[in-house]
Amino acid sequence: MQARLPRSPSVSVVLGSGLGQLVDALDDSISVSFDEVPGFVPCSVEGHSGQFVTGRLAGAEVLLQSGRYHSYEGYSAEVIAAPVRVAAALGVRSFVFTNAVGGIRENLVPGDLVLIDDHINATFQSCLPRSESCMSEMRFPYDPMLRSVAKELAVRMDIPLVRGTYAAVLGPAYETAAEIRALEVIGADVVGMSTVLEVGIARALGIPCVAFSMVTNKATGLRTSKLSHNDVIEVGQQAGWRLTALLTELIPRLAKEVSPRRQND
């Protein structure tokens, strides 16, 4: 892997459904498909190309993970963890996670960007394989300093960015109305089917994380019309430019402000 991607990226970005525009912004990019990596399997979900891409963004070395694995595809925590572990082995010092979500909070509409403050793991799966300790510190899964930088940049760039709690469910079926009401009661603002296991693994490795959700639809229990995965991808592609613009400014800041020593904090 290091022979194919010889750079030393400082920031890794995981791109969710329909949010792959950042790939086109890289200079001197090199890509490696997941199915070229020993032990990896191809991504099976539409909108997830399944590749690593390295390159430079405003002078910062970045590793993009375009596509991810999901529990609902039948993959174990070890498989979901593998891309995060590869990024860590390549030396990344911070993770940026993105995802497409349904909006539970009443004032969230398609196209809104949410900076994730905290999450609820409603997948009922462990964040790590049984062979590893799950006693990692998760009081602040999303790093306060990284979130502060993101909020500062969003204000400066006049990009609306609200804060919220992300709930992860197993999927692949969208939620029932009763499930959405239950998630709202326990404090969820948005709902998706990814991210929390990846964040748990990154935090266990001691690497700080920040995460953003793109609201692509009202949560299914709040909708009167049918929802398809193509709808999610379409909104992500149409409205993802705001998140791409924010990440284009954020990544070089993270590359400068996150030192290698933070991995051992």
Short mmCIF file of C-alpha atoms in Angstrom, two decimals:
data_model
loop_
_atom_site.label_atom_id
_atom_site.label_comp_id
_atom_site.label_asym_id
_atom_site.label_seq_id
_atom_site.Cartn_x
_atom_site.Cartn_y
_atom_site.Cartn_z
CA MET A 1 0.00 0.00 0.00
CA GLN A 2 2.76 2.45 0.91
CA ALA A 3 4.51 1.63 -2.36
CA ARG A 4 1.39 2.70 -4.30
CA LEU A 5 0.70 5.71 -2.08
CA PRO A 6 4.19 6.95 -1.19
CA ARG A 7 3.11 10.26 0.33
CA SER A 8 2.74 10.86 4.08
CA PRO A 9 -0.78 12.33 4.45
CA SER A 10 -1.54 14.26 7.60
CA VAL A 11 -5.34 14.32 7.25
CA SER A 12 -7.71 11.55 6.19
CA VAL A 13 -11.20 12.38 4.89
CA VAL A 14 -13.92 9.72 4.61
CA LEU A 15 -16.47 10.72 1.97
CA GLY A 16 -20.11 9.68 2.36
CA SER A 17 -22.84 9.00 -0.21
CA GLY A 18 -22.84 11.59 -3.01
CA LEU A 19 -20.07 13.63 -1.37
CA GLY A 20 -17.15 12.70 -3.61
CA GLN A 21 -16.58 16.14 -5.18
CA LEU A 22 -13.47 16.72 -3.08
CA VAL A 23 -11.58 14.15 -5.15
CA ASP A 24 -11.59 16.53 -8.12
CA ALA A 25 -10.03 19.31 -6.03
CA LEU A 26 -6.78 17.41 -5.36
CA ASP A 27 -3.52 18.19 -7.13
CA ASP A 28 -1.11 15.40 -8.16
CA SER A 29 -3.62 12.75 -7.13
CA ILE A 30 -2.89 9.03 -7.01
CA SER A 31 -5.72 6.51 -6.53
CA VAL A 32 -5.82 2.89 -5.40
CA SER A 33 -9.05 0.90 -5.64
CA PHE A 34 -10.11 -1.09 -2.58
CA ASP A 35 -10.04 -4.29 -4.60
CA GLU A 36 -6.30 -3.71 -5.21
CA VAL A 37 -5.60 -3.74 -1.48
CA PRO A 38 -4.88 -7.22 -0.04
CA GLY A 39 -7.74 -8.33 2.18
CA PHE A 40 -10.13 -5.61 1.02
CA VAL A 41 -13.39 -6.20 -0.82
CA PRO A 42 -15.11 -3.88 -3.32
CA CYS A 43 -17.76 -1.44 -2.07
CA SER A 44 -21.23 -2.62 -3.02
CA VAL A 45 -23.28 0.53 -2.32
CA GLU A 46 -24.10 2.97 -5.11
CA GLY A 47 -22.39 6.31 -4.59
CA HIS A 48 -19.35 4.73 -2.90
CA SER A 49 -16.56 4.26 -5.43
CA GLY A 50 -14.34 2.37 -3.01
CA GLN A 51 -10.87 3.83 -3.39
CA PHE A 52 -8.11 5.67 -1.61
CA VAL A 53 -6.91 8.88 -3.25
CA THR A 54 -3.86 10.83 -2.10
CA GLY A 55 -2.95 14.30 -3.26
CA ARG A 56 -2.33 17.87 -2.22
CA LEU A 57 -4.99 20.35 -1.20
CA ALA A 58 -3.68 23.90 -0.80
CA GLY A 59 -0.27 22.38 -0.13
CA ALA A 60 -1.51 19.91 2.51
CA GLU A 61 -1.04 16.18 1.98
CA VAL A 62 -4.42 14.46 2.28
CA LEU A 63 -5.76 10.93 2.02
CA LEU A 64 -9.34 10.65 0.76
CA GLN A 65 -11.35 7.52 1.38
CA SER A 66 -13.96 7.67 -1.38
CA GLY A 67 -16.51 5.12 -0.23
CA ARG A 68 -16.82 3.05 2.91
CA TYR A 69 -18.03 -0.31 4.18
CA HIS A 70 -21.28 -0.65 6.12
CA SER A 71 -22.57 -3.16 8.65
CA TYR A 72 -25.74 -3.64 6.59
CA GLU A 73 -23.64 -5.06 3.77
CA GLY A 74 -22.84 -7.92 6.12
CA TYR A 75 -19.33 -6.74 6.94
CA SER A 76 -17.75 -7.26 10.35
CA ALA A 77 -16.19 -4.55 12.50
CA GLU A 78 -12.79 -5.76 11.28
CA VAL A 79 -13.72 -5.00 7.65
CA ILE A 80 -15.28 -1.63 8.50
CA ALA A 81 -12.15 -0.82 10.51
CA ALA A 82 -9.68 -1.73 7.78
CA PRO A 83 -9.61 1.61 5.86
CA VAL A 84 -9.23 3.55 9.12
CA ARG A 85 -6.36 1.31 10.15
CA VAL A 86 -4.68 1.78 6.76
CA ALA A 87 -4.94 5.57 7.10
CA ALA A 88 -3.48 5.38 10.61
CA ALA A 89 -0.62 3.19 9.37
CA LEU A 90 0.13 5.78 6.68
CA GLY A 91 0.61 8.36 9.43
CA VAL A 92 -2.53 10.51 9.39
CA ARG A 93 -2.85 12.79 12.41
CA SER A 94 -6.57 13.62 12.18
CA PHE A 95 -9.73 12.21 10.62
CA VAL A 96 -12.59 14.07 8.95
CA PHE A 97 -15.71 11.94 8.52
CA THR A 98 -18.68 12.89 6.33
CA ASN A 99 -22.03 11.22 5.84
CA ALA A 100 -25.46 11.67 4.32
CA VAL A 101 -28.32 11.70 6.83
CA GLY A 102 -32.01 12.06 7.40
CA GLY A 103 -32.99 15.12 9.41
CA ILE A 104 -34.91 14.37 12.61
CA ARG A 105 -34.87 17.85 14.15
CA GLU A 106 -37.81 19.80 12.81
CA ASN A 107 -35.84 22.75 11.43
CA LEU A 108 -33.40 20.63 9.39
CA VAL A 109 -34.07 20.51 5.66
CA PRO A 110 -32.30 18.85 2.71
CA GLY A 111 -29.00 20.58 1.97
CA ASP A 112 -28.28 21.61 5.57
CA LEU A 113 -24.82 20.93 7.01
CA VAL A 114 -24.49 19.60 10.56
CA LEU A 115 -21.30 19.61 12.62
CA ILE A 116 -21.56 16.50 14.77
CA ASP A 117 -21.09 17.20 18.49
CA ASP A 118 -21.78 13.67 19.70
CA HIS A 119 -23.30 10.41 18.54
CA ILE A 120 -25.60 7.58 19.58
CA ASN A 121 -24.57 4.09 18.52
CA ALA A 122 -27.95 2.51 17.83
CA THR A 123 -26.42 -0.23 15.69
CA PHE A 124 -25.95 -2.24 18.90
CA GLN A 125 -22.53 -3.32 17.67
CA SER A 126 -19.17 -2.98 19.38
CA CYS A 127 -16.91 -0.20 18.18
CA LEU A 128 -13.98 -2.65 18.04
CA PRO A 129 -13.49 -6.36 17.39
CA ARG A 130 -13.81 -8.57 20.45
CA SER A 131 -10.08 -9.23 20.43
CA GLU A 132 -9.35 -5.58 21.24
CA SER A 133 -10.09 -3.42 24.24
CA CYS A 134 -13.20 -1.25 23.92
CA MET A 135 -12.23 0.86 26.89
CA SER A 136 -11.09 3.81 24.78
CA GLU A 137 -12.11 7.29 25.90
CA MET A 138 -15.35 8.29 24.15
CA ARG A 139 -16.46 11.19 26.35
CA PHE A 140 -15.48 13.52 23.49
CA PRO A 141 -15.54 11.36 20.33
CA TYR A 142 -15.35 14.53 18.21
CA ASP A 143 -12.38 16.68 19.12
CA PRO A 144 -13.36 20.07 20.66
CA MET A 145 -10.43 21.90 19.04
CA LEU A 146 -11.20 20.52 15.57
CA ARG A 147 -14.86 21.41 15.96
CA SER A 148 -13.92 24.93 17.05
CA VAL A 149 -11.77 25.39 13.93
CA ALA A 150 -14.61 24.12 11.73
CA LYS A 151 -17.13 26.51 13.31
CA GLU A 152 -14.73 29.44 12.95
CA LEU A 153 -14.17 28.73 9.25
CA ALA A 154 -17.88 28.25 8.54
CA VAL A 155 -18.67 31.65 10.05
CA ARG A 156 -15.87 33.31 8.10
CA MET A 157 -17.02 31.67 4.86
CA ASP A 158 -20.72 32.44 5.53
CA ILE A 159 -21.58 28.73 5.31
CA PRO A 160 -24.51 27.83 7.58
CA LEU A 161 -23.37 25.08 9.95
CA VAL A 162 -25.56 23.82 12.78
CA ARG A 163 -24.55 21.52 15.60
CA GLY A 164 -26.23 18.22 16.35
CA THR A 165 -26.14 14.64 17.57
CA TYR A 166 -25.85 11.83 15.04
CA ALA A 167 -27.63 8.51 15.56
CA ALA A 168 -26.33 5.49 13.68
CA VAL A 169 -28.72 2.64 12.90
CA LEU A 170 -27.92 -0.69 11.31
CA GLY A 171 -30.01 -0.35 8.12
CA PRO A 172 -30.33 -0.97 5.25
CA ALA A 173 -34.07 -0.34 5.64
CA TYR A 174 -34.94 3.27 6.34
CA GLU A 175 -36.44 3.94 9.74
CA THR A 176 -40.08 3.58 10.73
CA ALA A 177 -42.00 6.53 12.12
CA ALA A 178 -41.89 4.96 15.59
CA GLU A 179 -38.13 4.51 15.38
CA ILE A 180 -37.68 8.17 14.45
CA ARG A 181 -39.83 9.24 17.40
CA ALA A 182 -37.72 7.06 19.70
CA LEU A 183 -34.45 8.48 18.35
CA GLU A 184 -35.78 12.01 18.83
CA VAL A 185 -36.66 11.25 22.46
CA ILE A 186 -33.11 10.04 23.23
CA GLY A 187 -31.54 13.16 21.73
CA ALA A 188 -30.78 12.46 18.05
CA ASP A 189 -30.93 15.32 15.55
CA VAL A 190 -29.97 13.31 12.45
CA VAL A 191 -29.84 9.62 11.55
CA GLY A 192 -27.56 7.60 9.28
CA MET A 193 -25.99 4.17 8.83
CA SER A 194 -22.25 4.71 9.20
CA THR A 195 -19.47 6.64 10.95
CA VAL A 196 -19.78 5.63 14.62
CA LEU A 197 -17.76 2.40 14.28
CA GLU A 198 -15.08 4.22 12.28
CA VAL A 199 -14.88 7.00 14.86
CA GLY A 200 -14.67 4.47 17.67
CA ILE A 201 -11.71 2.80 16.02
CA ALA A 202 -9.96 6.09 15.26
CA ARG A 203 -10.36 7.20 18.86
CA ALA A 204 -9.07 3.86 20.14
CA LEU A 205 -5.97 4.54 18.04
CA GLY A 206 -5.66 7.96 19.68
CA ILE A 207 -6.38 10.01 16.55
CA PRO A 208 -8.69 13.07 16.87
CA CYS A 209 -11.83 13.25 14.73
CA VAL A 210 -14.28 15.79 13.38
CA ALA A 211 -17.43 14.89 11.42
CA PHE A 212 -20.05 16.54 9.22
CA SER A 213 -23.48 15.39 8.13
CA MET A 214 -25.20 16.51 4.95
CA VAL A 215 -28.98 16.39 5.40
CA THR A 216 -30.29 14.81 2.21
CA ASN A 217 -33.87 14.16 3.31
CA LYS A 218 -36.30 14.43 6.15
CA ALA A 219 -36.01 11.26 8.23
CA THR A 220 -38.28 8.64 6.72
CA GLY A 221 -40.73 8.61 9.59
CA LEU A 222 -41.34 12.32 8.98
CA ARG A 223 -41.85 12.04 5.21
CA THR A 224 -45.10 11.65 3.29
CA SER A 225 -43.36 10.49 0.09
CA LYS A 226 -41.22 7.43 -0.63
CA LEU A 227 -37.43 7.74 -0.25
CA SER A 228 -34.79 5.98 -2.36
CA HIS A 229 -31.00 5.84 -2.15
CA ASN A 230 -30.86 7.69 -5.48
CA ASP A 231 -32.61 10.63 -3.80
CA VAL A 232 -29.88 10.69 -1.16
CA ILE A 233 -27.11 10.68 -3.77
CA GLU A 234 -28.79 13.39 -5.87
CA VAL A 235 -29.15 15.86 -2.99
CA GLY A 236 -25.59 15.14 -1.86
CA GLN A 237 -24.28 15.92 -5.32
CA GLN A 238 -26.36 19.09 -5.66
CA ALA A 239 -25.69 20.57 -2.22
CA GLY A 240 -22.30 19.01 -1.44
CA TRP A 241 -20.41 22.00 -2.86
CA ARG A 242 -20.78 23.83 0.46
CA LEU A 243 -19.20 20.98 2.37
CA THR A 244 -16.49 20.67 -0.28
CA ALA A 245 -15.72 24.40 0.04
CA LEU A 246 -15.55 24.15 3.83
CA LEU A 247 -13.27 21.09 3.74
CA THR A 248 -11.00 22.78 1.21
CA GLU A 249 -10.29 25.44 3.85
CA LEU A 250 -10.40 23.13 6.86
CA ILE A 251 -7.95 20.43 5.74
CA PRO A 252 -4.88 22.71 5.41
CA ARG A 253 -5.68 24.14 8.86
CA LEU A 254 -5.82 20.69 10.39
CA ALA A 255 -2.56 19.74 8.69
CA LYS A 256 -0.87 22.68 10.42
CA GLU A 257 -2.59 22.61 13.81
CA VAL A 258 -2.67 18.89 14.68
CA SER A 259 0.77 17.74 15.78
CA PRO A 260 1.90 14.09 15.83
CA ARG A 261 1.94 14.22 19.62
CA ARG A 262 -1.86 14.55 19.75
CA GLN A 263 -2.10 10.89 18.73
CA ASN A 264 -0.90 9.93 22.19
CA ASP A 265 -3.02 12.38 24.19
#
